[in-house]
Coordinates of C-alpha atoms in Angstrom, one line a residue:
X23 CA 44.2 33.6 17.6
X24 CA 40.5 33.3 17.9
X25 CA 39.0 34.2 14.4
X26 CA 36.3 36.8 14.8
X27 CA 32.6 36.5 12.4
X28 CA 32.0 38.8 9.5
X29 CA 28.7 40.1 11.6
X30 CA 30.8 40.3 14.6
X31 CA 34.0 42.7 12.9
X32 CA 31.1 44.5 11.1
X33 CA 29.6 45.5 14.5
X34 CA 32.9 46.7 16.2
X35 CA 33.6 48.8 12.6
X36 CA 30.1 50.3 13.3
X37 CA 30.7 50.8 17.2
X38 CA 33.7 52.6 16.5
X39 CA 32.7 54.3 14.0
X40 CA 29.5 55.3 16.6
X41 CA 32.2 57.1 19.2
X42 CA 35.1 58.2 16.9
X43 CA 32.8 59.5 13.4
X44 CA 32.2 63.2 12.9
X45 CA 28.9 64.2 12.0
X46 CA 29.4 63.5 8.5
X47 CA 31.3 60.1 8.7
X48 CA 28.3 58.9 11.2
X49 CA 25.6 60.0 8.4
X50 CA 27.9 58.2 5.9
X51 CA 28.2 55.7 7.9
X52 CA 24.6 54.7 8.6
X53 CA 24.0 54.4 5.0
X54 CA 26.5 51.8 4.0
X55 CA 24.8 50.2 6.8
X56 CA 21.8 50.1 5.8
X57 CA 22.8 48.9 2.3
X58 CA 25.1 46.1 4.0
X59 CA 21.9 45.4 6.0
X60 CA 20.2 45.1 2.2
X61 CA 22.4 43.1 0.6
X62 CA 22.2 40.5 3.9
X63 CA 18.5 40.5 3.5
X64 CA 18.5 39.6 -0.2
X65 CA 21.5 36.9 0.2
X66 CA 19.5 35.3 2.8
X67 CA 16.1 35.8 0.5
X68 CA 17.8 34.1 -2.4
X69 CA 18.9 31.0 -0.2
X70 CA 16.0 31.1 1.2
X71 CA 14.2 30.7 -3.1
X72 CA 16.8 28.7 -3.5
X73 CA 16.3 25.9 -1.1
X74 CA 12.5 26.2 -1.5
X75 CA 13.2 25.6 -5.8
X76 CA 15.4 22.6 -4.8
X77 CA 12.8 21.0 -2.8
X78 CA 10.2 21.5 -5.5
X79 CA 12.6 20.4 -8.1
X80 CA 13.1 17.3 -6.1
X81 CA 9.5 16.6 -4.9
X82 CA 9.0 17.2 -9.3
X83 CA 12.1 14.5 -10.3
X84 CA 10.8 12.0 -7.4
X85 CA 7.3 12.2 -9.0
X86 CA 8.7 11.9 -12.4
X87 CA 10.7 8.6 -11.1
X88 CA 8.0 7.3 -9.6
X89 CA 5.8 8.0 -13.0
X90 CA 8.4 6.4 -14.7
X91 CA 8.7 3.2 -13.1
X92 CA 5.3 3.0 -12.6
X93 CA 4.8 3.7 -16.5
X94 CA 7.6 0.8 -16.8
X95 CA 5.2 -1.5 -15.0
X96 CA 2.1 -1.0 -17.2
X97 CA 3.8 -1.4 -20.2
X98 CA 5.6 -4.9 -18.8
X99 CA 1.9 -5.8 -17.4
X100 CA 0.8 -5.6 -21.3
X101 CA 3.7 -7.0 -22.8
X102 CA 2.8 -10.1 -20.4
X103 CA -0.5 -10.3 -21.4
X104 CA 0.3 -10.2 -25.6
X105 CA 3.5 -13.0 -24.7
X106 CA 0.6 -14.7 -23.0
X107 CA -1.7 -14.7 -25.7
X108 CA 0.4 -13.8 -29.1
X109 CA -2.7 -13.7 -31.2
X110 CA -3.7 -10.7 -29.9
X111 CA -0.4 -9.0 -30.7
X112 CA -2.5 -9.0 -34.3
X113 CA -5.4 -7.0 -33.7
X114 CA -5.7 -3.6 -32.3
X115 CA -7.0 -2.1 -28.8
X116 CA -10.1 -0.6 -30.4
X117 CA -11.5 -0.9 -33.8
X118 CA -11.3 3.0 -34.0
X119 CA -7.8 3.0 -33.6
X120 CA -5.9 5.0 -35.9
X121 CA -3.4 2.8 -37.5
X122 CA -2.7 0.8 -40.9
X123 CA -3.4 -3.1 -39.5
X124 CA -6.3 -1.9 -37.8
X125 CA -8.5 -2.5 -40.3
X126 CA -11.7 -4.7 -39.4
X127 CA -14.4 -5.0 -36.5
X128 CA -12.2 -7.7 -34.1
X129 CA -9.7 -5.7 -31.4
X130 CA -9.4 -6.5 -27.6
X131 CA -12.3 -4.4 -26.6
X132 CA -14.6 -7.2 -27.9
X133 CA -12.0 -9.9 -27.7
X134 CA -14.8 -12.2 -25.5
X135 CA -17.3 -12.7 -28.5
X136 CA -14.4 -13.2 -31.1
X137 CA -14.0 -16.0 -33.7
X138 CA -11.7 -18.2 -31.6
X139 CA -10.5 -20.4 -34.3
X140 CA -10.4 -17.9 -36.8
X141 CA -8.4 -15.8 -34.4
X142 CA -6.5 -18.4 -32.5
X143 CA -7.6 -16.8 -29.2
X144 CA -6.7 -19.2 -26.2
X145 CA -9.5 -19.5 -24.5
X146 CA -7.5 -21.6 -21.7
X147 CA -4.9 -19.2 -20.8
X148 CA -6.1 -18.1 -16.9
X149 CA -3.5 -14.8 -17.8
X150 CA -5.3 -14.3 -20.7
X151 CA -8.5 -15.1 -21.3
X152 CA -10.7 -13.7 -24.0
X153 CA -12.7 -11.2 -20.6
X154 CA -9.3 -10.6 -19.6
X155 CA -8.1 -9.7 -22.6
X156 CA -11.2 -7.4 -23.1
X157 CA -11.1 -5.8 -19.7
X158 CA -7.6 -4.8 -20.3
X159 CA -8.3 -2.5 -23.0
X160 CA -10.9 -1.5 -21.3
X161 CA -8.5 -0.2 -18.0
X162 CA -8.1 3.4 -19.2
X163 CA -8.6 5.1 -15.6
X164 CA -5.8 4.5 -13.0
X165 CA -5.3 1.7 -11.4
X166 CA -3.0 1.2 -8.8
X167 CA 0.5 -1.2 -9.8
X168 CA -0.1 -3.1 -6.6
X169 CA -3.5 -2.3 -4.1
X170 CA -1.2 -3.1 -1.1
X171 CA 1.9 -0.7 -1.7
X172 CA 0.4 2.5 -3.2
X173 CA 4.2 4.0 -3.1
X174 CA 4.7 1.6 -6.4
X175 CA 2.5 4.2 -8.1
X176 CA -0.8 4.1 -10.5
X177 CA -0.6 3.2 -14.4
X178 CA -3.3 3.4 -16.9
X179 CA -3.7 1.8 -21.2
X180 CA -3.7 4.2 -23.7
X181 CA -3.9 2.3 -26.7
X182 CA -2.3 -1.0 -28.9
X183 CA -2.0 0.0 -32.5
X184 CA -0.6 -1.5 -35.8
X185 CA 1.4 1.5 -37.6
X186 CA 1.6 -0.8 -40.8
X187 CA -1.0 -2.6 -42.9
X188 CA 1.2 -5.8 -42.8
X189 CA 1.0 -5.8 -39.4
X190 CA 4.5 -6.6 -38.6
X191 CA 4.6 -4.2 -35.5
X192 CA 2.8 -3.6 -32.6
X193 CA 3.1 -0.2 -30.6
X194 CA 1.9 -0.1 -27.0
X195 CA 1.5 3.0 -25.0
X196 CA 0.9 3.6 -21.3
X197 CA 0.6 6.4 -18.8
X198 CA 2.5 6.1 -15.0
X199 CA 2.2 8.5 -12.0
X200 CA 2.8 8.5 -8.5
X201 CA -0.1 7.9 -6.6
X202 CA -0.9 11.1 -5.5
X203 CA -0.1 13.1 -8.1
X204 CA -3.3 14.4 -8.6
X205 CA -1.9 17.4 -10.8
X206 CA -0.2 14.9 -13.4
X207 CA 3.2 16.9 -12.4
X208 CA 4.7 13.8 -12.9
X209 CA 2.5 11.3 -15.6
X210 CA 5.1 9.8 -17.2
X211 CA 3.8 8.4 -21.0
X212 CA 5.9 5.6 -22.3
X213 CA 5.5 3.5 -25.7
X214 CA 7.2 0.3 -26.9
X215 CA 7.4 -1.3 -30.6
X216 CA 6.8 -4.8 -30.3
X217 CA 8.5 -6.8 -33.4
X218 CA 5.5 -9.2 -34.5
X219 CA 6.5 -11.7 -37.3
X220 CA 3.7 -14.2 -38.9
X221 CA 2.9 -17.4 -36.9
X222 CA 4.5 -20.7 -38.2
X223 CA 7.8 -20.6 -36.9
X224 CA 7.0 -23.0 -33.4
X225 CA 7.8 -26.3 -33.8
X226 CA 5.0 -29.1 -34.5
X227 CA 3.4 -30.8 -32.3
X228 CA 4.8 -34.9 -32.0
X229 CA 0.8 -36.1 -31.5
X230 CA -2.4 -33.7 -32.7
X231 CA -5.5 -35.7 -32.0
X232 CA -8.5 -34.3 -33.8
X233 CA -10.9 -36.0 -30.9
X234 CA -13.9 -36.2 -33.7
X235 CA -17.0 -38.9 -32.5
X236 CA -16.7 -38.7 -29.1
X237 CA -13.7 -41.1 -29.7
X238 CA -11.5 -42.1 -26.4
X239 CA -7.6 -42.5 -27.2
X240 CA -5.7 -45.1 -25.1
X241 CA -2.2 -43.5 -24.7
X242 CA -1.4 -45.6 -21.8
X243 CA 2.8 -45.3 -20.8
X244 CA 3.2 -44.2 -24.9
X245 CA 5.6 -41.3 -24.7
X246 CA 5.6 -38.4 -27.6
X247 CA 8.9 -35.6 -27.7
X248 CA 7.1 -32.6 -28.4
X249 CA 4.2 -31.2 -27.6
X250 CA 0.6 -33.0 -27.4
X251 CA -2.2 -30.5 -29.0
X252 CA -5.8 -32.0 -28.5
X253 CA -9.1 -30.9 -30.2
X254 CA -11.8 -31.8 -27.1
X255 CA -15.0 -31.4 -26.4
X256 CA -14.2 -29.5 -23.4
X257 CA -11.3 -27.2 -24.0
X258 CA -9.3 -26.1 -20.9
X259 CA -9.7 -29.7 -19.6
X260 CA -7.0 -31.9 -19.8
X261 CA -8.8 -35.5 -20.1
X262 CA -8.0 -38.2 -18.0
X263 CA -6.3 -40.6 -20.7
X264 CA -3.1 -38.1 -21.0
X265 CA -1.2 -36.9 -18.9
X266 CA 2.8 -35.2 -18.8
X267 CA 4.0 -38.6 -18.2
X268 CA 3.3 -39.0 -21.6
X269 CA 5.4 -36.3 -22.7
X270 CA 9.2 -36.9 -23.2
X271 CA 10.2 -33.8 -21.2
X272 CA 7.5 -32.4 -19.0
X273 CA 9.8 -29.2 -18.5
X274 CA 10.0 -27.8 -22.4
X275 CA 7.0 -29.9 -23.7
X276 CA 3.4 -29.4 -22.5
X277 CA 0.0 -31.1 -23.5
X278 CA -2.8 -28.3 -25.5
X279 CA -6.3 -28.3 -25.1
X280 CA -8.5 -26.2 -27.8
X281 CA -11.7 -26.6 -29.8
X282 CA -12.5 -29.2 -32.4
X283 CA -12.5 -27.0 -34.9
X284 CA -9.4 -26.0 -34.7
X285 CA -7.8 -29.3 -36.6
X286 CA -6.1 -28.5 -39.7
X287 CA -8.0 -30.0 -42.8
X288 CA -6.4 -32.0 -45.7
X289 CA -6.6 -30.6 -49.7
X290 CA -10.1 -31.3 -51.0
X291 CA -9.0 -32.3 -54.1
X292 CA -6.0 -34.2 -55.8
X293 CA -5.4 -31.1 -58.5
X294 CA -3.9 -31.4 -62.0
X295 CA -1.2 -30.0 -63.8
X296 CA 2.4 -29.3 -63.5
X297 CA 4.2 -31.4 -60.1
X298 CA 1.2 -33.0 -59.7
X299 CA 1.3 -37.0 -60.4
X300 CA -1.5 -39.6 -60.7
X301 CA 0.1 -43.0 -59.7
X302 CA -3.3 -44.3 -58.8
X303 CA -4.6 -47.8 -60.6
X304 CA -7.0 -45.6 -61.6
X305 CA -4.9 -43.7 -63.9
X306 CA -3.1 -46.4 -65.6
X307 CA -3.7 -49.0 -68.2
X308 CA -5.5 -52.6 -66.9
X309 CA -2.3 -54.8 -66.8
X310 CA -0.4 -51.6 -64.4
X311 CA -3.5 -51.4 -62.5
X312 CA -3.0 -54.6 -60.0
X313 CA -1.7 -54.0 -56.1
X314 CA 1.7 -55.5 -57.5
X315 CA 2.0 -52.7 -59.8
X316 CA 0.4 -50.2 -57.7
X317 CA 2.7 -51.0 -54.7
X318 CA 5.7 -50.9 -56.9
X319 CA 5.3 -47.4 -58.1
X320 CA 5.9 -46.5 -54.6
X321 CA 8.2 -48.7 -53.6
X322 CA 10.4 -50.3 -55.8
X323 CA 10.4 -54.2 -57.3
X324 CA 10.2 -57.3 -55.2
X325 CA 13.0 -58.5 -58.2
X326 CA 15.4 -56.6 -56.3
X327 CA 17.6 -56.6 -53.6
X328 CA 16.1 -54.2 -50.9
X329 CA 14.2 -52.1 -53.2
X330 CA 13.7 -48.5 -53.2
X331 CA 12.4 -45.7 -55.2
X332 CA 14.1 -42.2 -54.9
X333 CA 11.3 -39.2 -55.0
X334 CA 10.9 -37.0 -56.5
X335 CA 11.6 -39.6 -59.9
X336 CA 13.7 -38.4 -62.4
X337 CA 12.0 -36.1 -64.9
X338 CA 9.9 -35.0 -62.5
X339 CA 9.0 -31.0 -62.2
X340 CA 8.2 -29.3 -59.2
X341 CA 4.5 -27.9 -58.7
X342 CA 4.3 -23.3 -58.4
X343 CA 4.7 -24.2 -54.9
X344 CA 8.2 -25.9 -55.2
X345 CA 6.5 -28.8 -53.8
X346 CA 6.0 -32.5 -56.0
X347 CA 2.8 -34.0 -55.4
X348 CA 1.6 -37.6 -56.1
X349 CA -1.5 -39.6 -55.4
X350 CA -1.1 -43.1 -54.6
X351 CA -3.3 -46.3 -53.5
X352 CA -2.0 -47.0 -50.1
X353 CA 1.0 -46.9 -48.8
X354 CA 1.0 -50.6 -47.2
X355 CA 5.0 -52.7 -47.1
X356 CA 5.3 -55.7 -45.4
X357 CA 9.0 -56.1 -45.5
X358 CA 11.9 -54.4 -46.3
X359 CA 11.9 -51.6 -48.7
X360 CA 13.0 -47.4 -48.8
X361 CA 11.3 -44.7 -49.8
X362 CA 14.2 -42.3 -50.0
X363 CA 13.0 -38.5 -50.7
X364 CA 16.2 -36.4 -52.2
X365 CA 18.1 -33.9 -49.9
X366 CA 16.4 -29.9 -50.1
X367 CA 13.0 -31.1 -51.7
X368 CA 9.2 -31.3 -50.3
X369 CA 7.5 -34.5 -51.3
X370 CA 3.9 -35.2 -50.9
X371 CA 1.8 -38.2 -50.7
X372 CA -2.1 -38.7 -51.3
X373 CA -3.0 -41.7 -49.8
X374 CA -6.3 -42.8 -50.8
X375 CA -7.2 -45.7 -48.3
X376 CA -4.8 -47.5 -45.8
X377 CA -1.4 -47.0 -44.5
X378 CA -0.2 -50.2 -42.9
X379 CA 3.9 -50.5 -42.6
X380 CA 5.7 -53.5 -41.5
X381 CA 9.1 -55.0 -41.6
X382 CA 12.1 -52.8 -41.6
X383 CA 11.2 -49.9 -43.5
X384 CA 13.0 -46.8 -44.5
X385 CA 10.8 -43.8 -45.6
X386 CA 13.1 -40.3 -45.7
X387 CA 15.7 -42.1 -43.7
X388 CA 18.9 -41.7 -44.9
X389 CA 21.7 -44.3 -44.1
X390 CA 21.5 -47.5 -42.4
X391 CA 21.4 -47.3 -38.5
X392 CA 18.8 -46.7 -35.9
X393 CA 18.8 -42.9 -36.9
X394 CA 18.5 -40.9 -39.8
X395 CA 21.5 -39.1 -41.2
X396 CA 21.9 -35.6 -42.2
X397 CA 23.2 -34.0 -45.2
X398 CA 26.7 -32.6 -44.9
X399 CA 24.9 -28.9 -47.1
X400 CA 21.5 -28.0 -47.0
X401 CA 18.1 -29.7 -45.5
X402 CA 17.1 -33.5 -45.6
X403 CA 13.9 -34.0 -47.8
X404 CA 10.7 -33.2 -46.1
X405 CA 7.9 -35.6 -46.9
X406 CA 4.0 -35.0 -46.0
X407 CA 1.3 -37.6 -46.3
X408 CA -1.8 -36.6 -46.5
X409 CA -5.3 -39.4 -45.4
X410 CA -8.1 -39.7 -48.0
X411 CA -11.5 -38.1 -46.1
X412 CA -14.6 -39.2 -47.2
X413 CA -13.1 -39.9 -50.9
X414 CA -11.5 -36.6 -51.7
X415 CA -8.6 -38.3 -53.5
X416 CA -11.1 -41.1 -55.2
X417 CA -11.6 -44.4 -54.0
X418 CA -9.2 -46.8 -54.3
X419 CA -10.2 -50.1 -56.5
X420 CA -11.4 -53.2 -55.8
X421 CA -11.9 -56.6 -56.8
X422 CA -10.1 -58.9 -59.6
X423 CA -7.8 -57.4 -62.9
X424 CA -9.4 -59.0 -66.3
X425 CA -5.6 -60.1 -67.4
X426 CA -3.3 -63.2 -67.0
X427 CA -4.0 -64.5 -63.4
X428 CA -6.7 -62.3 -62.8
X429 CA -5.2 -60.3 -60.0
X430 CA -6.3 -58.5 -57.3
X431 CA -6.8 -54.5 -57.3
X432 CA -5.0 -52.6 -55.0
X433 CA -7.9 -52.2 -52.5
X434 CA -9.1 -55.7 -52.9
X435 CA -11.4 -56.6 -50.0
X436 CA -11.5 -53.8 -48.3
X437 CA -15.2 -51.8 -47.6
X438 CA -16.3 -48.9 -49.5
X439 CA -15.2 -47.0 -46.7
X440 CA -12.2 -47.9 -46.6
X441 CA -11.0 -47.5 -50.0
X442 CA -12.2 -44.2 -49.3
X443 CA -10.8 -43.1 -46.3
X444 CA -7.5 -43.3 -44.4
X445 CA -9.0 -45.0 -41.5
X446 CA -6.1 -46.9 -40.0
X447 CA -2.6 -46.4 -39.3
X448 CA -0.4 -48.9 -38.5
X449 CA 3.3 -48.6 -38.3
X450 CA 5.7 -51.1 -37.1
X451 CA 8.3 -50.1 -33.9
X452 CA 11.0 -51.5 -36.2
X453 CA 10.2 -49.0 -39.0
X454 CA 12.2 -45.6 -39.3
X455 CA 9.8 -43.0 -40.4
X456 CA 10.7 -38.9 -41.0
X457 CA 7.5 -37.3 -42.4
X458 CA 4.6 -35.8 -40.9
X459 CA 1.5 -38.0 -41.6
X460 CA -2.4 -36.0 -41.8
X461 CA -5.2 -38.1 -41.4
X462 CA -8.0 -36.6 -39.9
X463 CA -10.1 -39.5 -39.9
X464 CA -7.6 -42.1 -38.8
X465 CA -6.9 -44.2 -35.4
X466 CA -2.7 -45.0 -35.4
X467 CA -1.3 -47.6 -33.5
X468 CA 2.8 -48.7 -33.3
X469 CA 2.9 -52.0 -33.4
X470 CA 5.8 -54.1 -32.2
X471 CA 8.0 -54.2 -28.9
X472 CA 9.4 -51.6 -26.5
X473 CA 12.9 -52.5 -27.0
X474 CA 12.7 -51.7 -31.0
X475 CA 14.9 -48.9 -32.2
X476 CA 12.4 -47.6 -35.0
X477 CA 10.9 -44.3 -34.9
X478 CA 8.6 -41.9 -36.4
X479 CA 10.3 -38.3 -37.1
X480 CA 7.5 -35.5 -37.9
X481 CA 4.3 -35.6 -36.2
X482 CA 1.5 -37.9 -36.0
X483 CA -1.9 -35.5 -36.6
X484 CA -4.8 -38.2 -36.5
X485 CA -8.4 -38.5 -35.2
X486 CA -7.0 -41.2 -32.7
X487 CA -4.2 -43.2 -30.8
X488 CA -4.8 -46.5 -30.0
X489 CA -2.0 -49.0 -27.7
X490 CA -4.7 -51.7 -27.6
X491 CA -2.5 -54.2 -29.3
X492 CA 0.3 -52.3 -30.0
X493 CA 3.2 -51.1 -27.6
X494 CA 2.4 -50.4 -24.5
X495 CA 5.3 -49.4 -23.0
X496 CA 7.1 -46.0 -22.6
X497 CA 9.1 -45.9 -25.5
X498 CA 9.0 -42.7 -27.7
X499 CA 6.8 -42.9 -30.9
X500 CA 7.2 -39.5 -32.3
X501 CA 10.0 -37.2 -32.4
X502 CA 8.8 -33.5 -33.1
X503 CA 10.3 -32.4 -36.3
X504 CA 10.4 -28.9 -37.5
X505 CA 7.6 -26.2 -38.0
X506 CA 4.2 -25.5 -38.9
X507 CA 5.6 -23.5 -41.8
X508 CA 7.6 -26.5 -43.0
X509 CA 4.2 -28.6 -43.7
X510 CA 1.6 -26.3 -43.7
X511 CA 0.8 -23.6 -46.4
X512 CA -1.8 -21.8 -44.0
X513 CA 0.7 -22.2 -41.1
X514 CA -0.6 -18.6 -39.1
X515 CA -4.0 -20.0 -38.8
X516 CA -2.8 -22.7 -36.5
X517 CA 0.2 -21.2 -34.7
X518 CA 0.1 -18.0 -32.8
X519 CA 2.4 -15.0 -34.0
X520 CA 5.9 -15.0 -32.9
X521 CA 7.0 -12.0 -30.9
X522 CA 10.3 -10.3 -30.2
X523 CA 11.6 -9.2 -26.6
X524 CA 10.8 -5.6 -26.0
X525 CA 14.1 -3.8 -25.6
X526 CA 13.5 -0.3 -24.7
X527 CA 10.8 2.3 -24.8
X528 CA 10.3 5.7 -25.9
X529 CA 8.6 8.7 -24.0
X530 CA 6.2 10.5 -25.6
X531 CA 5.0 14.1 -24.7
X532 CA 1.9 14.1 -22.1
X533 CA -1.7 15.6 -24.0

């Protein structure tokens, strides 16, 4: 059977009710039809409200959206530009930024007339350069995500401060909108907490060249594992002399070009006092002050059987910064001797003129093959050397001992500069090396064959590198070892902060 409509039975009701009604039922009749009629007309108005409130509601969530994701896209354009640059992750977007670590006159919006090497500011960065950074904070109007798909929606800065005076977090906030949201029904403001944590963590560079005199290095097929950090003359320019094929993996390792000032300096002085020890001829009485005595403080007896001297010596006390220090002649060995430094201790060596090594040497190496064992608990010893510039540490003697024999000084020989300066380094391929050796002033060289198994673990930071002479083959002279905080008490001024992954945001209520 044909089912009939509502409106359709409704009308027959009426039509009957039209021919069959007294007087009275029609009158009664027309009024519950005109409140039927009503009751139509307002079920059809409210659909009508209805349908109108769900298209505003969903015109208002598809702006939101599109706010939202286009907030999302600011914030991950400025979290770029900090990964890009981590020393700015230390200073705020404007010096009148209301924050805790926002103390001082340097933030972004004058980031192109900052103290580079006080700041470490790359300068060489092309996603981040010091304008860049600058015009960045500058961006407070809306700016579209991408000029050639408007859809993707408009974002614009609010701010980057530091909520604590340590300056161990970073909060970044930015507005998003649709493109044509002119009414800011749906701005969208988002704000992320970076985790900053103090720069020294990164691993050393293998070779730091320090580039002072208008010197040329000749790295020729030399190969370093780690990165290559060099002081030039003309920062963002790689020179010709290096290139990645010097770099034992191209891929993870990369070569750094910055300003000459940005070389880490040696400690001007030799202090005294606890953990600090003089082994200098200078120090001791005239028969200890000969090389042979000199060299054997360091190194051990020639009386021996392969000599070796354990630091630190027993008796010895560690200096208030759980370091031992001790100043020394040179650090010259022509055959086979060990320098063994003891397992969880820092050792460092102030060299006041050469270091020459030669022979099959051992310095930090534990064991007895072509690599350096590891301690089953804790850390192997960590050993610095530090070069002599322009006679810091003293200058190392010269001439004849008045006592049997009349033998030579330490430094015999040698000019004034030299006994004052670590000028030269020269290290044998067949030595095995772990330390990192600072000599601002100093060419090195490994000297020796291609096919020799010896090594230098650390980093090499010198003025120079020189193959004339030495190897010239590809073999690896320095293996990266461990961080700048490991060696370097004022680690953060030479490596960048290290920053955490954001992983979500928060939205914040609109002004």
């Amino acid at each position: 059977m044909r089912q009939l409509s509502v409106r359709t039975l409704l009308f027959q009701f009426l039509l009957r009710q039209r021919f069959h009604a007294t007087e009275g039922e029609r009158g009664y009749v027309l009024a519950l039809s005109v409140v039927i009629g009503l009751i139509i007309l307002t079920i059809g108005a409210a659909l009508v409200a209805r349908s109108q409130v769900d298209q505003v509601t969903a015109i208002s969530q598809r702006s939101t959206a599109q706010g939202e994701a286009a907030a999302e896209a600011g914030l991950a354009l400025y979290q770029n530009l900090i990964t890009n640059n981590r020393a700015i992750a230390a200073y705020c977007s404007e010096t009148t930024t209301v924050g805790d670590g926002c103390q001082g006159t340097t933030a972004w919006t004058n980031a192109n007339s900052w103290n580079r090497t006080t700041t470490g500011i790359g300068i060489c960065n092309t996603d981040a350069t010091p304008l860049g950074i600058q015009n960045a904070a500058a961006r407070t109007d809306w700016t579209n995500i991408d000029a050639n798909d408007l859809a993707k929606g408009q974002y614009r800065f609010i701010e980057y401060t530091l909520p604590n005076a340590n300056r161990t977090t970073g909060r970044l906030t930015v507005e998003g909108r649709s493109a044509n949201d002119a009414q800011r029904a749906g701005v969208t403001r988002l704000r992320a907490e970076i985790s900053i944590r103090a720069g020294g963590g990164s691993p050393v560079p293998a070779l730091w060249l320090r580039l002072n005199g208008g010197v040329t290095p000749v790295l020729s097929s030399n190969r370093f594992n780690g990165n290559i950090r060099l002081n030039t003359t003309t920062p963002c320019t790689i020179p010709n002399w290096v290139t990645t094929s010097n770099l034992s993996n191209p891929a993870t390792q990369s070569i750094v070009t910055e300003p000459q000032s940005g070389f880490p300096d040696t400690p001007t002085t030799f202090p005294s006092g606890t953990g600090y020890y003089d082994l200098s001829s200078n120090s001791q009485t005239n028969s200890n002050s000969t090389r042979a005595n000199s060299d054997a403080r360091i190194w051990g007896t020639s009386a021996t059987n392969n000599p070796s001297i354990t630091f630190p010596r027993s008796g010895d006390v560690a200096a208030a910064d759980g370091r031992y220090h001790y100043l020394i002649d040179r650090l010259v060995n022509p055959g086979n001797r060990i320098i063994r430094i003891s397992d969880n201790t820092e050792v460092v060596f102030y060299v006041r003129s050469e270091i020459n090594i030669t022979g099959t040497v051992r310095i930090n190496c534990a064991g007895t093959g072509t690599a350096c064992t590891v301690p089953t608990s804790g850390s192997p010893g960590r050993l610095t050397i530090y070069g002599n510039v322009n006679g810091r540490y003293g200058t190392c003697l010269t001439g004849t001992i008045s006592v049997s024999g009349n033998p030579v000084a330490p430094c015999d020989g040698a000019s004034l500069t030299n006994r004052q300066n670590t000028n030269q380094i020269r290290i044998s391929s067949t030595s095995q090396i772990r330390a990192l050796i600072l000599a601002p002033n100093a060419t090195a060289s490994i000297t020796g064959n291609n096919s020799d198994t010896g090594f230098v673990t650390g980093g090499m930071w010198v003025n120079s590198w020189n193959t004339s002479g030495a190897i010239t083959g590809n073999k690896i002279m320095v293996n990266s070892e461990g961080s700048y905080g490991d060696y370097l008490n004022n680690a953060s001024a030479f490596d960048s902060p290290a920053i955490s992954p954001v992983r979500s945001w928060t939205r914040l209520q609109v002004p």
